[in-house]
């Protein structure tokens, strides 16, 4: 099974992905996380990507596709993938369809997590992440117990692109490039809208119900 989580930055895609991957034995692929890893390793691709990421712009399609394709070649992807942050525009959606089709696979379901932008802004300003494993925290709704990650013990930081001016640009980029994907997938009949303005467990309960109803899936 392959799931796509759509939604503006800060809409809660990562939190839902974390829950889904445990219950349904899937892996999560976040192109944002893959790019941040490349940035912190200072690879050629990472250095190139960081210029776009720091401004809240999309990284060029070819570069992201390259990183994504390498990740998709790893054997654990056979279990099924939760895509988080990819595709970000219609061209990327078509490239993903091609890749999956070549393997005889498809996107089975797309959840569009919808949240008003004023709430997104508040969430992103209080968001923190682990500098090593990328685990997400929020200073209001899910604060870390100290200054270090409860999973791996590394330092907790604010993302470079979670500054107000960059967030506003990311939301504009979302409206222009990513939002059209909602209709793209609605037309394919695989999209379900989800009200993201609720607590994480409540949203997750609804996702599980929909997975049971639409795909006959029972969590493990
Ligand atoms: P995210 O962690 O998903 O919010 O992504 C952080 C940043 O990484 C974005 O603002 C983009 O600069 C870049 N990025 C992540 N995924 C993509 C993608 N699919 N296409 C282009 N840029 C991306």
PDB file of C-alpha atoms and ligand atoms in Angstrom:
ATOM      1  CA  UNK A   1       0.000   0.000   0.000  1.00  0.00           C
ATOM      2  CA  UNK A   2       1.225   3.494  -0.831  1.00  0.00           C
ATOM      3  CA  UNK A   3      -0.231   6.535   0.931  1.00  0.00           C
ATOM      4  CA  UNK A   4       0.297  10.198   0.144  1.00  0.00           C
ATOM      5  CA  UNK A   5      -0.143  12.860   2.807  1.00  0.00           C
ATOM      6  CA  UNK A   6      -0.924  16.223   1.238  1.00  0.00           C
ATOM      7  CA  UNK A   7      -1.201  19.490   3.131  1.00  0.00           C
ATOM      8  CA  UNK A   8       0.485  22.818   3.764  1.00  0.00           C
ATOM      9  CA  UNK A   9       3.746  22.886   5.732  1.00  0.00           C
ATOM     10  CA  UNK A  10       2.822  22.458   9.403  1.00  0.00           C
ATOM     11  CA  UNK A  11      -0.525  20.790   8.726  1.00  0.00           C
ATOM     12  CA  UNK A  12       0.516  17.697  10.687  1.00  0.00           C
ATOM     13  CA  UNK A  13       1.591  15.313   7.906  1.00  0.00           C
ATOM     14  CA  UNK A  14       4.690  14.180   9.820  1.00  0.00           C
ATOM     15  CA  UNK A  15       2.763  13.420  13.035  1.00  0.00           C
ATOM     16  CA  UNK A  16       0.237  11.282  11.169  1.00  0.00           C
ATOM     17  CA  UNK A  17       2.978   9.525   9.186  1.00  0.00           C
ATOM     18  CA  UNK A  18       4.737   8.563  12.409  1.00  0.00           C
ATOM     19  CA  UNK A  19       1.580   6.851  13.712  1.00  0.00           C
ATOM     20  CA  UNK A  20       0.692   5.175  10.402  1.00  0.00           C
ATOM     21  CA  UNK A  21       4.104   3.632   9.835  1.00  0.00           C
ATOM     22  CA  UNK A  22       4.000   1.759  13.151  1.00  0.00           C
ATOM     23  CA  UNK A  23       0.444   0.487  12.850  1.00  0.00           C
ATOM     24  CA  UNK A  24       0.496  -0.481   9.180  1.00  0.00           C
ATOM     25  CA  UNK A  25       4.130  -1.577   8.845  1.00  0.00           C
ATOM     26  CA  UNK A  26       4.986   1.042   6.260  1.00  0.00           C
ATOM     27  CA  UNK A  27       7.981   3.295   5.801  1.00  0.00           C
ATOM     28  CA  UNK A  28       7.839   7.084   5.626  1.00  0.00           C
ATOM     29  CA  UNK A  29       9.631   8.986   2.918  1.00  0.00           C
ATOM     30  CA  UNK A  30       9.877  12.695   3.633  1.00  0.00           C
ATOM     31  CA  UNK A  31      11.797  14.480   0.892  1.00  0.00           C
ATOM     32  CA  UNK A  32      12.287  17.370   3.346  1.00  0.00           C
ATOM     33  CA  UNK A  33      14.079  14.992   5.768  1.00  0.00           C
ATOM     34  CA  UNK A  34      16.156  13.461   2.928  1.00  0.00           C
ATOM     35  CA  UNK A  35      17.180  16.940   1.771  1.00  0.00           C
ATOM     36  CA  UNK A  36      18.042  18.071   5.323  1.00  0.00           C
ATOM     37  CA  UNK A  37      20.233  14.967   5.686  1.00  0.00           C
ATOM     38  CA  UNK A  38      22.039  15.885   2.457  1.00  0.00           C
ATOM     39  CA  UNK A  39      22.438  19.469   3.723  1.00  0.00           C
ATOM     40  CA  UNK A  40      23.911  18.364   7.049  1.00  0.00           C
ATOM     41  CA  UNK A  41      26.308  15.933   5.308  1.00  0.00           C
ATOM     42  CA  UNK A  42      27.309  18.834   3.025  1.00  0.00           C
ATOM     43  CA  UNK A  43      26.980  16.702  -0.106  1.00  0.00           C
ATOM     44  CA  UNK A  44      27.024  18.480  -3.468  1.00  0.00           C
ATOM     45  CA  UNK A  45      23.233  18.036  -3.713  1.00  0.00           C
ATOM     46  CA  UNK A  46      22.769  19.247  -0.145  1.00  0.00           C
ATOM     47  CA  UNK A  47      24.781  22.420  -0.739  1.00  0.00           C
ATOM     48  CA  UNK A  48      22.744  23.160  -3.852  1.00  0.00           C
ATOM     49  CA  UNK A  49      19.421  22.396  -2.134  1.00  0.00           C
ATOM     50  CA  UNK A  50      20.113  24.527   0.957  1.00  0.00           C
ATOM     51  CA  UNK A  51      20.017  27.746  -1.077  1.00  0.00           C
ATOM     52  CA  UNK A  52      16.417  27.004  -2.083  1.00  0.00           C
ATOM     53  CA  UNK A  53      15.359  25.583   1.280  1.00  0.00           C
ATOM     54  CA  UNK A  54      16.575  28.574   3.293  1.00  0.00           C
ATOM     55  CA  UNK A  55      14.393  30.837   1.181  1.00  0.00           C
ATOM     56  CA  UNK A  56      11.371  28.515   1.338  1.00  0.00           C
ATOM     57  CA  UNK A  57      11.535  27.820  -2.410  1.00  0.00           C
ATOM     58  CA  UNK A  58      11.090  24.420  -3.995  1.00  0.00           C
ATOM     59  CA  UNK A  59      14.325  22.559  -4.743  1.00  0.00           C
ATOM     60  CA  UNK A  60      14.581  21.765  -8.505  1.00  0.00           C
ATOM     61  CA  UNK A  61      12.519  18.735  -9.534  1.00  0.00           C
ATOM     62  CA  UNK A  62      15.488  16.784 -10.959  1.00  0.00           C
ATOM     63  CA  UNK A  63      17.500  17.041  -7.741  1.00  0.00           C
ATOM     64  CA  UNK A  64      14.599  15.911  -5.540  1.00  0.00           C
ATOM     65  CA  UNK A  65      13.725  13.119  -7.966  1.00  0.00           C
ATOM     66  CA  UNK A  66      17.305  11.896  -7.821  1.00  0.00           C
ATOM     67  CA  UNK A  67      17.286  11.707  -4.022  1.00  0.00           C
ATOM     68  CA  UNK A  68      13.813  10.140  -3.972  1.00  0.00           C
ATOM     69  CA  UNK A  69      14.640   7.490  -6.594  1.00  0.00           C
ATOM     70  CA  UNK A  70      17.703   6.367  -4.633  1.00  0.00           C
ATOM     71  CA  UNK A  71      15.591   6.011  -1.488  1.00  0.00           C
ATOM     72  CA  UNK A  72      12.866   4.094  -3.347  1.00  0.00           C
ATOM     73  CA  UNK A  73      15.438   1.538  -4.519  1.00  0.00           C
ATOM     74  CA  UNK A  74      16.048   0.369  -0.937  1.00  0.00           C
ATOM     75  CA  UNK A  75      14.384  -2.982  -0.170  1.00  0.00           C
ATOM     76  CA  UNK A  76      12.358  -1.700   2.809  1.00  0.00           C
ATOM     77  CA  UNK A  77      10.149   0.298   0.382  1.00  0.00           C
ATOM     78  CA  UNK A  78       8.593  -2.996  -0.727  1.00  0.00           C
ATOM     79  CA  UNK A  79       6.521  -2.872   2.487  1.00  0.00           C
ATOM     80  CA  UNK A  80       4.713   0.208   1.183  1.00  0.00           C
ATOM     81  CA  UNK A  81       5.443   3.881   1.524  1.00  0.00           C
ATOM     82  CA  UNK A  82       3.904   6.938   3.163  1.00  0.00           C
ATOM     83  CA  UNK A  83       4.923   9.874   0.969  1.00  0.00           C
ATOM     84  CA  UNK A  84       5.269  13.079   2.995  1.00  0.00           C
ATOM     85  CA  UNK A  85       6.306  16.238   1.136  1.00  0.00           C
ATOM     86  CA  UNK A  86       6.517  14.616  -2.302  1.00  0.00           C
ATOM     87  CA  UNK A  87       5.040  15.418  -4.798  1.00  0.00           C
ATOM     88  CA  UNK A  88       5.011  19.217  -4.383  1.00  0.00           C
ATOM     89  CA  UNK A  89       3.782  20.076  -7.903  1.00  0.00           C
ATOM     90  CA  UNK A  90       1.955  18.429 -10.795  1.00  0.00           C
ATOM     91  CA  UNK A  91       5.191  17.554 -12.644  1.00  0.00           C
ATOM     92  CA  UNK A  92       6.477  15.697  -9.571  1.00  0.00           C
ATOM     93  CA  UNK A  93       3.125  13.909  -9.288  1.00  0.00           C
ATOM     94  CA  UNK A  94       3.500  12.660 -12.858  1.00  0.00           C
ATOM     95  CA  UNK A  95       7.082  11.565 -12.208  1.00  0.00           C
ATOM     96  CA  UNK A  96       5.962   9.637  -9.118  1.00  0.00           C
ATOM     97  CA  UNK A  97       3.156   7.960 -11.072  1.00  0.00           C
ATOM     98  CA  UNK A  98       5.754   6.853 -13.671  1.00  0.00           C
ATOM     99  CA  UNK A  99       8.123   5.452 -11.062  1.00  0.00           C
ATOM    100  CA  UNK A 100       5.370   3.534  -9.273  1.00  0.00           C
ATOM    101  CA  UNK A 101       3.841   2.285 -12.520  1.00  0.00           C
ATOM    102  CA  UNK A 102       7.177   0.803 -13.633  1.00  0.00           C
ATOM    103  CA  UNK A 103       7.110  -1.313 -10.467  1.00  0.00           C
ATOM    104  CA  UNK A 104       3.459  -2.282 -10.978  1.00  0.00           C
ATOM    105  CA  UNK A 105       2.442  -0.039  -8.071  1.00  0.00           C
ATOM    106  CA  UNK A 106       0.257   3.030  -7.542  1.00  0.00           C
ATOM    107  CA  UNK A 107      -0.815   5.520  -4.923  1.00  0.00           C
ATOM    108  CA  UNK A 108      -3.697   3.811  -3.157  1.00  0.00           C
ATOM    109  CA  UNK A 109      -4.998   6.775  -1.195  1.00  0.00           C
ATOM    110  CA  UNK A 110      -4.289  10.477  -0.732  1.00  0.00           C
ATOM    111  CA  UNK A 111      -5.207  12.304   2.481  1.00  0.00           C
ATOM    112  CA  UNK A 112      -5.466  16.074   2.119  1.00  0.00           C
ATOM    113  CA  UNK A 113      -4.958  17.530   5.603  1.00  0.00           C
ATOM    114  CA  UNK A 114      -6.622  20.916   5.591  1.00  0.00           C
ATOM    115  CA  UNK A 115      -5.815  23.665   8.099  1.00  0.00           C
ATOM    116  CA  UNK A 116      -6.321  27.475   8.081  1.00  0.00           C
ATOM    117  CA  UNK A 117      -3.084  29.384   7.421  1.00  0.00           C
ATOM    118  CA  UNK A 118      -3.227  31.437  10.644  1.00  0.00           C
ATOM    119  CA  UNK A 119      -3.067  28.179  12.623  1.00  0.00           C
ATOM    120  CA  UNK A 120      -0.346  26.796  10.344  1.00  0.00           C
ATOM    121  CA  UNK A 121       1.740  29.904  11.034  1.00  0.00           C
ATOM    122  CA  UNK A 122       1.343  29.565  14.824  1.00  0.00           C
ATOM    123  CA  UNK A 123       2.240  25.876  14.666  1.00  0.00           C
ATOM    124  CA  UNK A 124       5.334  26.406  12.544  1.00  0.00           C
ATOM    125  CA  UNK A 125       6.615  29.204  14.798  1.00  0.00           C
ATOM    126  CA  UNK A 126       6.436  26.864  17.811  1.00  0.00           C
ATOM    127  CA  UNK A 127       7.768  23.795  15.965  1.00  0.00           C
ATOM    128  CA  UNK A 128      11.115  22.241  16.933  1.00  0.00           C
ATOM    129  CA  UNK A 129      12.915  19.165  15.572  1.00  0.00           C
ATOM    130  CA  UNK A 130      15.683  16.818  16.667  1.00  0.00           C
ATOM    131  CA  UNK A 131      18.927  17.803  14.915  1.00  0.00           C
ATOM    132  CA  UNK A 132      19.803  14.134  14.253  1.00  0.00           C
ATOM    133  CA  UNK A 133      16.713  11.949  13.800  1.00  0.00           C
ATOM    134  CA  UNK A 134      14.284  14.706  12.764  1.00  0.00           C
ATOM    135  CA  UNK A 135      11.624  13.786  15.380  1.00  0.00           C
ATOM    136  CA  UNK A 136       9.108  16.609  15.618  1.00  0.00           C
ATOM    137  CA  UNK A 137       8.171  18.561  18.757  1.00  0.00           C
ATOM    138  CA  UNK A 138       6.006  21.603  19.384  1.00  0.00           C
ATOM    139  CA  UNK A 139       6.638  24.043  22.235  1.00  0.00           C
ATOM    140  CA  UNK A 140       2.860  24.428  22.790  1.00  0.00           C
ATOM    141  CA  UNK A 141       1.242  21.079  22.040  1.00  0.00           C
ATOM    142  CA  UNK A 142       4.086  18.575  22.416  1.00  0.00           C
ATOM    143  CA  UNK A 143       7.065  20.130  24.221  1.00  0.00           C
ATOM    144  CA  UNK A 144      10.255  18.098  24.693  1.00  0.00           C
ATOM    145  CA  UNK A 145      11.058  17.185  28.322  1.00  0.00           C
ATOM    146  CA  UNK A 146      14.448  18.920  28.170  1.00  0.00           C
ATOM    147  CA  UNK A 147      16.761  20.253  25.473  1.00  0.00           C
ATOM    148  CA  UNK A 148      17.406  16.849  23.961  1.00  0.00           C
ATOM    149  CA  UNK A 149      15.453  14.373  21.847  1.00  0.00           C
ATOM    150  CA  UNK A 150      13.631  11.697  23.849  1.00  0.00           C
ATOM    151  CA  UNK A 151      14.335   9.108  21.108  1.00  0.00           C
ATOM    152  CA  UNK A 152      18.032   9.662  20.312  1.00  0.00           C
ATOM    153  CA  UNK A 153      19.331  12.217  22.859  1.00  0.00           C
ATOM    154  CA  UNK A 154      20.500  14.757  20.258  1.00  0.00           C
ATOM    155  CA  UNK A 155      19.989  18.502  20.480  1.00  0.00           C
ATOM    156  CA  UNK A 156      16.540  19.932  19.681  1.00  0.00           C
ATOM    157  CA  UNK A 157      16.619  22.856  17.271  1.00  0.00           C
ATOM    158  CA  UNK A 158      14.407  25.258  15.317  1.00  0.00           C
ATOM    159  CA  UNK A 159      14.516  24.577  11.563  1.00  0.00           C
ATOM    160  CA  UNK A 160      16.223  27.335   9.553  1.00  0.00           C
ATOM    161  CA  UNK A 161      13.102  27.657   7.404  1.00  0.00           C
ATOM    162  CA  UNK A 162      10.712  28.016  10.370  1.00  0.00           C
ATOM    163  CA  UNK A 163      11.315  31.788  10.520  1.00  0.00           C
ATOM    164  CA  UNK A 164       8.237  33.955   9.885  1.00  0.00           C
ATOM    165  CA  UNK A 165       9.443  35.509   6.591  1.00  0.00           C
ATOM    166  CA  UNK A 166      10.429  32.103   5.196  1.00  0.00           C
ATOM    167  CA  UNK A 167       7.199  30.468   6.416  1.00  0.00           C
ATOM    168  CA  UNK A 168       5.152  33.068   4.532  1.00  0.00           C
ATOM    169  CA  UNK A 169       7.081  32.308   1.353  1.00  0.00           C
ATOM    170  CA  UNK A 170       6.616  28.553   1.885  1.00  0.00           C
ATOM    171  CA  UNK A 171       2.854  29.073   2.180  1.00  0.00           C
ATOM    172  CA  UNK A 172       2.816  31.110  -1.049  1.00  0.00           C
ATOM    173  CA  UNK A 173       4.823  28.380  -2.772  1.00  0.00           C
ATOM    174  CA  UNK A 174       2.319  25.840  -1.420  1.00  0.00           C
ATOM    175  CA  UNK A 175      -0.686  27.754  -2.817  1.00  0.00           C
ATOM    176  CA  UNK A 176       0.905  28.217  -6.220  1.00  0.00           C
ATOM    177  CA  UNK A 177       2.541  24.822  -6.763  1.00  0.00           C
ATOM    178  CA  UNK A 178       1.198  22.205  -4.377  1.00  0.00           C
ATOM    179  CA  UNK A 179      -2.464  23.108  -3.844  1.00  0.00           C
ATOM    180  CA  UNK A 180      -3.369  22.204  -7.474  1.00  0.00           C
ATOM    181  CA  UNK A 181      -2.523  18.603  -6.525  1.00  0.00           C
ATOM    182  CA  UNK A 182      -5.729  18.474  -4.490  1.00  0.00           C
ATOM    183  CA  UNK A 183      -7.810  18.637  -7.688  1.00  0.00           C
ATOM    184  CA  UNK A 184      -5.299  16.426  -9.538  1.00  0.00           C
ATOM    185  CA  UNK A 185      -5.900  13.583  -7.076  1.00  0.00           C
ATOM    186  CA  UNK A 186      -9.591  14.371  -6.543  1.00  0.00           C
ATOM    187  CA  UNK A 187     -10.076  13.853 -10.297  1.00  0.00           C
ATOM    188  CA  UNK A 188      -8.399  10.469  -9.989  1.00  0.00           C
ATOM    189  CA  UNK A 189     -10.924   9.546  -7.265  1.00  0.00           C
ATOM    190  CA  UNK A 190      -8.304   8.727  -4.618  1.00  0.00           C
ATOM    191  CA  UNK A 191      -8.394  11.869  -2.438  1.00  0.00           C
ATOM    192  CA  UNK A 192     -10.054  12.242   0.960  1.00  0.00           C
ATOM    193  CA  UNK A 193     -10.207  15.625   2.732  1.00  0.00           C
ATOM    194  CA  UNK A 194      -9.294  15.629   6.407  1.00  0.00           C
ATOM    195  CA  UNK A 195      -9.985  18.449   8.873  1.00  0.00           C
ATOM    196  CA  UNK A 196      -6.507  19.074  10.305  1.00  0.00           C
ATOM    197  CA  UNK A 197      -7.717  21.483  12.985  1.00  0.00           C
ATOM    198  CA  UNK A 198      -8.056  18.764  15.620  1.00  0.00           C
ATOM    199  CA  UNK A 199      -5.838  16.883  18.050  1.00  0.00           C
ATOM    200  CA  UNK A 200      -3.393  14.389  16.470  1.00  0.00           C
ATOM    201  CA  UNK A 201      -5.120  11.249  17.931  1.00  0.00           C
ATOM    202  CA  UNK A 202      -8.551  12.364  16.698  1.00  0.00           C
ATOM    203  CA  UNK A 203      -7.279  12.896  13.163  1.00  0.00           C
ATOM    204  CA  UNK A 204      -5.457   9.595  13.289  1.00  0.00           C
ATOM    205  CA  UNK A 205      -8.660   7.803  14.368  1.00  0.00           C
ATOM    206  CA  UNK A 206     -10.373   9.120  11.255  1.00  0.00           C
ATOM    207  CA  UNK A 207      -7.486   8.051   8.984  1.00  0.00           C
ATOM    208  CA  UNK A 208      -7.691   4.518  10.388  1.00  0.00           C
ATOM    209  CA  UNK A 209     -11.443   4.382   9.833  1.00  0.00           C
ATOM    210  CA  UNK A 210     -11.051   5.532   6.240  1.00  0.00           C
ATOM    211  CA  UNK A 211      -8.294   2.990   5.584  1.00  0.00           C
ATOM    212  CA  UNK A 212     -10.602   0.256   6.860  1.00  0.00           C
ATOM    213  CA  UNK A 213     -13.634   1.472   4.907  1.00  0.00           C
ATOM    214  CA  UNK A 214     -11.941   2.275   1.612  1.00  0.00           C
ATOM    215  CA  UNK A 215      -9.095  -0.233   1.459  1.00  0.00           C
ATOM    216  CA  UNK A 216     -10.355  -2.918   3.864  1.00  0.00           C
ATOM    217  CA  UNK A 217      -7.204  -2.529   5.933  1.00  0.00           C
ATOM    218  CA  UNK A 218      -6.886  -3.601   9.523  1.00  0.00           C
ATOM    219  CA  UNK A 219      -3.956  -2.171  11.408  1.00  0.00           C
ATOM    220  CA  UNK A 220      -1.426  -4.622  12.797  1.00  0.00           C
TER     221      UNK A 220
HETATM  222  P1  LIG B   1       9.425  19.979   4.320  1.00  0.00           P
HETATM  223  O1  LIG B   1      10.251  19.358   5.395  1.00  0.00           O
HETATM  224  O2  LIG B   1       8.579  18.985   3.596  1.00  0.00           O
HETATM  225  O3  LIG B   1       8.635  21.176   4.827  1.00  0.00           O
HETATM  226  O4  LIG B   1      10.449  20.550   3.220  1.00  0.00           O
HETATM  227  C1  LIG B   1      11.395  21.542   3.547  1.00  0.00           C
HETATM  228  C2  LIG B   1      11.929  22.171   2.293  1.00  0.00           C
HETATM  229  O5  LIG B   1      12.596  21.174   1.487  1.00  0.00           O
HETATM  230  C3  LIG B   1      10.890  22.785   1.374  1.00  0.00           C
HETATM  231  O6  LIG B   1      10.534  24.107   1.731  1.00  0.00           O
HETATM  232  C4  LIG B   1      11.619  22.740   0.017  1.00  0.00           C
HETATM  233  O7  LIG B   1      12.604  23.762  -0.061  1.00  0.00           O
HETATM  234  C5  LIG B   1      12.363  21.409   0.113  1.00  0.00           C
HETATM  235  N1  LIG B   1      11.541  20.286  -0.402  1.00  0.00           N
HETATM  236  C6  LIG B   1      11.029  19.231   0.284  1.00  0.00           C
HETATM  237  N2  LIG B   1      10.365  18.396  -0.514  1.00  0.00           N
HETATM  238  C7  LIG B   1      10.432  18.945  -1.759  1.00  0.00           C
HETATM  239  C8  LIG B   1       9.918  18.560  -3.021  1.00  0.00           C
HETATM  240  N3  LIG B   1       9.178  17.459  -3.185  1.00  0.00           N
HETATM  241  N4  LIG B   1      10.213  19.364  -4.094  1.00  0.00           N
HETATM  242  C9  LIG B   1      10.948  20.472  -3.971  1.00  0.00           C
HETATM  243  N5  LIG B   1      11.449  20.904  -2.795  1.00  0.00           N
HETATM  244  C10 LIG B   1      11.199  20.146  -1.687  1.00  0.00           C
END
